[in-house]
Tab-separated table of C-alpha atoms in Angstrom:
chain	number	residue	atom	x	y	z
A	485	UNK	CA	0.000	0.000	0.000
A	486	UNK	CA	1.150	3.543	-0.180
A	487	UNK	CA	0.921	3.982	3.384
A	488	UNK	CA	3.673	1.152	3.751
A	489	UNK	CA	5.492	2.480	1.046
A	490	UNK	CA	5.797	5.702	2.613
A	491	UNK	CA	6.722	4.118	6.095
A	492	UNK	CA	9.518	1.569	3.689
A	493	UNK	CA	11.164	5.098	2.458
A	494	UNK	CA	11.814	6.904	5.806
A	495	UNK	CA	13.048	3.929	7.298
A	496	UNK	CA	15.534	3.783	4.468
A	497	UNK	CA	16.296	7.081	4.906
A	498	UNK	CA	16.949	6.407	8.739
A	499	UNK	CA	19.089	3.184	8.284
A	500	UNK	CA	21.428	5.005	5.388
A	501	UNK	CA	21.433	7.954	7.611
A	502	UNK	CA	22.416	5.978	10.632
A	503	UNK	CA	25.468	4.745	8.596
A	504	UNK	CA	28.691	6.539	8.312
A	505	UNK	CA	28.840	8.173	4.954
A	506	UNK	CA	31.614	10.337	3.416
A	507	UNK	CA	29.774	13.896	1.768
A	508	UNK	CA	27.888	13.559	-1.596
A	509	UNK	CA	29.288	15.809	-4.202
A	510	UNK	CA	26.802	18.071	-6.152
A	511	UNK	CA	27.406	19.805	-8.854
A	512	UNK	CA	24.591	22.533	-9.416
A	513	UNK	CA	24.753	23.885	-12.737
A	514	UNK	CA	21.935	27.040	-12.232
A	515	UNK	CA	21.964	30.753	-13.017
A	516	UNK	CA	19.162	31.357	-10.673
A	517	UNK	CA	20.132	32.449	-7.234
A	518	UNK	CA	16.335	31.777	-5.729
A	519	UNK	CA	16.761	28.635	-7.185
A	520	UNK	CA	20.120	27.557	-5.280
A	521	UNK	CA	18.803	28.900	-2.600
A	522	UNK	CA	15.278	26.795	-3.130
A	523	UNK	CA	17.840	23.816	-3.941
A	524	UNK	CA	19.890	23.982	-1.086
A	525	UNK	CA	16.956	24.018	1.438
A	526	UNK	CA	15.045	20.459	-0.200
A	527	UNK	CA	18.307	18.835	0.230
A	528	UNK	CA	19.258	20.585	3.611
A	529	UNK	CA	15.394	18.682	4.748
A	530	UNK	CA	16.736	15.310	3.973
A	531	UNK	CA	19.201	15.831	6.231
A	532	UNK	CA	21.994	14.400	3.882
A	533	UNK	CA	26.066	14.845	4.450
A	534	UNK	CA	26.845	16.438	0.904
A	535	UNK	CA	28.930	18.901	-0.547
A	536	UNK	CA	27.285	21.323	-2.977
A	537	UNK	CA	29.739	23.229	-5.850
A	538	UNK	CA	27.714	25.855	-7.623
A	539	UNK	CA	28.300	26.791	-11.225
A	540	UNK	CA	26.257	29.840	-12.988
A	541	UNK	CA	26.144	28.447	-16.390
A	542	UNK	CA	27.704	25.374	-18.912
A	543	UNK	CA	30.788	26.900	-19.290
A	544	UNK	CA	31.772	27.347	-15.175
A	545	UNK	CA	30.815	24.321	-14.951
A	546	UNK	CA	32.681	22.567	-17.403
A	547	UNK	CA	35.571	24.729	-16.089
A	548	UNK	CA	35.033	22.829	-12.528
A	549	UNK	CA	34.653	19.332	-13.813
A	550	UNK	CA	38.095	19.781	-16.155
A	551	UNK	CA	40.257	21.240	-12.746
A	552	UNK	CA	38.516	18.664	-10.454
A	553	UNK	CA	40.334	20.149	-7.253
A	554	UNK	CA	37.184	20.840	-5.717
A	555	UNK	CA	35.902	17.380	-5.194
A	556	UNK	CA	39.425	16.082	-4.676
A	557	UNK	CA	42.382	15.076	-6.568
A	558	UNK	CA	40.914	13.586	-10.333
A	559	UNK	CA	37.409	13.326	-8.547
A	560	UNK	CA	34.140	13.969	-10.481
A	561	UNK	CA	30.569	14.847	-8.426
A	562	UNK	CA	28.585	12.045	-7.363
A	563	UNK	CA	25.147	13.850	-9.100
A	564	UNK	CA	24.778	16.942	-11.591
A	565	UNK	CA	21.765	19.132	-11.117
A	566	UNK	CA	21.361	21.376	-14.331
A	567	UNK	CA	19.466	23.764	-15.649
A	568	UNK	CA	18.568	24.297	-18.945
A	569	UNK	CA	17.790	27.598	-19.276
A	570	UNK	CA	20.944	29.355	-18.750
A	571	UNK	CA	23.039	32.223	-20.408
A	572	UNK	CA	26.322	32.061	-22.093
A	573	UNK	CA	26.023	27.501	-22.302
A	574	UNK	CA	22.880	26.363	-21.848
A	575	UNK	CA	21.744	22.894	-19.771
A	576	UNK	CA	21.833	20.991	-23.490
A	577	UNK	CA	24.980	22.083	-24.654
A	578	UNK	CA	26.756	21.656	-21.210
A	579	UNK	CA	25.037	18.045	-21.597
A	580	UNK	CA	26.145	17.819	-25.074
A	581	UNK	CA	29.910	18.741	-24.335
A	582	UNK	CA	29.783	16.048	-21.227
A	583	UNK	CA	28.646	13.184	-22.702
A	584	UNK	CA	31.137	14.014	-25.896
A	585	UNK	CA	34.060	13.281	-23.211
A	586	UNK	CA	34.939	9.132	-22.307
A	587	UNK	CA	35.914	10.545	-19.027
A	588	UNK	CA	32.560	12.064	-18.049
A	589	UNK	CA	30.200	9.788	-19.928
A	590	UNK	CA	29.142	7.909	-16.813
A	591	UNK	CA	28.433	11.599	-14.739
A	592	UNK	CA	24.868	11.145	-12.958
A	593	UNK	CA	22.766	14.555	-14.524
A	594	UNK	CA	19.550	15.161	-13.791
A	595	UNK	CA	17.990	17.998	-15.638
A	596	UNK	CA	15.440	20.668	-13.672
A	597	UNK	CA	14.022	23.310	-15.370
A	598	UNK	CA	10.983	25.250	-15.139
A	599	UNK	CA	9.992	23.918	-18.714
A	600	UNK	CA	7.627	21.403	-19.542
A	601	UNK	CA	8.554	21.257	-23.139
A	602	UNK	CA	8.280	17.787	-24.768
A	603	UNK	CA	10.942	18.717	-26.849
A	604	UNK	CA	13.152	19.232	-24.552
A	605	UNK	CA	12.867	16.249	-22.489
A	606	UNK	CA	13.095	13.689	-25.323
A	607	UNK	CA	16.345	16.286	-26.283
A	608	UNK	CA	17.323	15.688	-22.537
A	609	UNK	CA	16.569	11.843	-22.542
A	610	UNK	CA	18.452	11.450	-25.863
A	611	UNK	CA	21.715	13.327	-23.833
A	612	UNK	CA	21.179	10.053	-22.007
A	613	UNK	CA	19.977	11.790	-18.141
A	614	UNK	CA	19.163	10.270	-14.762
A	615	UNK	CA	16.222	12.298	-14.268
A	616	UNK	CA	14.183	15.288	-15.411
A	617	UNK	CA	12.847	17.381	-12.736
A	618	UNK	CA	10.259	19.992	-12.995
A	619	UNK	CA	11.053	23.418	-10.549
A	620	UNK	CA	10.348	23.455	-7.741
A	621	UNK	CA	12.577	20.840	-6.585
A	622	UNK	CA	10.106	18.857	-4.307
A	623	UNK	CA	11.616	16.022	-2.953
A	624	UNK	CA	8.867	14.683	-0.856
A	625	UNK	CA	5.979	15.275	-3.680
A	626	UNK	CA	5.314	11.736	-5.011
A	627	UNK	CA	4.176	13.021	-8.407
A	628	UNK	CA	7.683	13.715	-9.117
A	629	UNK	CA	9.269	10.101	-9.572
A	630	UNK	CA	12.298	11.580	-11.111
A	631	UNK	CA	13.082	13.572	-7.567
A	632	UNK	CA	12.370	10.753	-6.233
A	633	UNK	CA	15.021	8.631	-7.997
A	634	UNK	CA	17.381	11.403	-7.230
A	635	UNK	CA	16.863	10.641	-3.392
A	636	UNK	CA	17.273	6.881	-3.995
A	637	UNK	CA	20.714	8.022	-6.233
A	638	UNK	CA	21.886	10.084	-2.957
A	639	UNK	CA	21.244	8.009	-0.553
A	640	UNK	CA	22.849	4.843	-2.403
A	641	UNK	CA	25.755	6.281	-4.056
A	642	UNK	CA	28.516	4.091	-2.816
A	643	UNK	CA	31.986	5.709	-2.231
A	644	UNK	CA	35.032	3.574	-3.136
A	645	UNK	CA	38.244	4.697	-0.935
């Protein structure tokens, strides 16, 4: 039932949160500041350990994933939030330009956007994504499977030492 369901989920999200964990890198690829703000607080509510790198457009972030330093020595983030609607490199083209590299192929994006567009999902899905998530992030709305799958990725991303 959905009732057990529910009760299922938060008890997964107590055991995983009851284990030691090293941080979750994020990379948030959004030009909105309301939005990283909006961003930071639905994660903040799950109560995860993560470490969140913001990049304004495409090109900062590309910039970030080709230095690396922030999430360590040749370390990539665990999960890419982007945008699409962005100035200077859009949320496609960053996409595009990422999954044109062998070294980033295997990055975790999920795309959220404000936009509906069918055209732009299938665009999205075709740039081979994890998720596409509608604004506002709402993590705990079960409408939105694809938030919900990006919970499931956080909380079971598996950190080799």
């Amino acid at each position: 039932s959905t009732r057990e369901s529910i009760i299922g989920f938060y008890l997964f999200i107590y055991l995983a949160k009851s284990i030691k964990m090293k941080p979750i890198h994020i990379l948030l690829v959004e030009d909105d500041e309301l939005d990283v703000i909006e961003i930071t607080r639905s994660l903040d509510k799950l109560n995860l350990l993560y470490q969140l790198t913001h990049a304004r457009n495409g090109e900062d972030a590309l910039d970030i994933l080709e230095n690396g330093s922030v999430f360590g020595a040749g370390e990539l983030p665990d999960i890419t939030l982007v945008d699409l609607n962005m100035h200077k490199m859009n949320g496609l083209e960053f996409l595009e330009q990422v999954r044109s590299k062998e070294k980033w192929k295997h990055l975790k994006c999920f795309v959220i956007t404000t936009s509906s567009e069918t055209a732009e999902r299938t665009a999205a899905a075709a740039l081979g994504v994890s998720g596409y998530i509608v604004k506002p992030l709402k993590l705990h709305t079960r409408s939105n499977m694809d938030a919900l799958n990006l919970v499931i990725d956080l909380m079971n991303i598996s950190k080799e030492d």
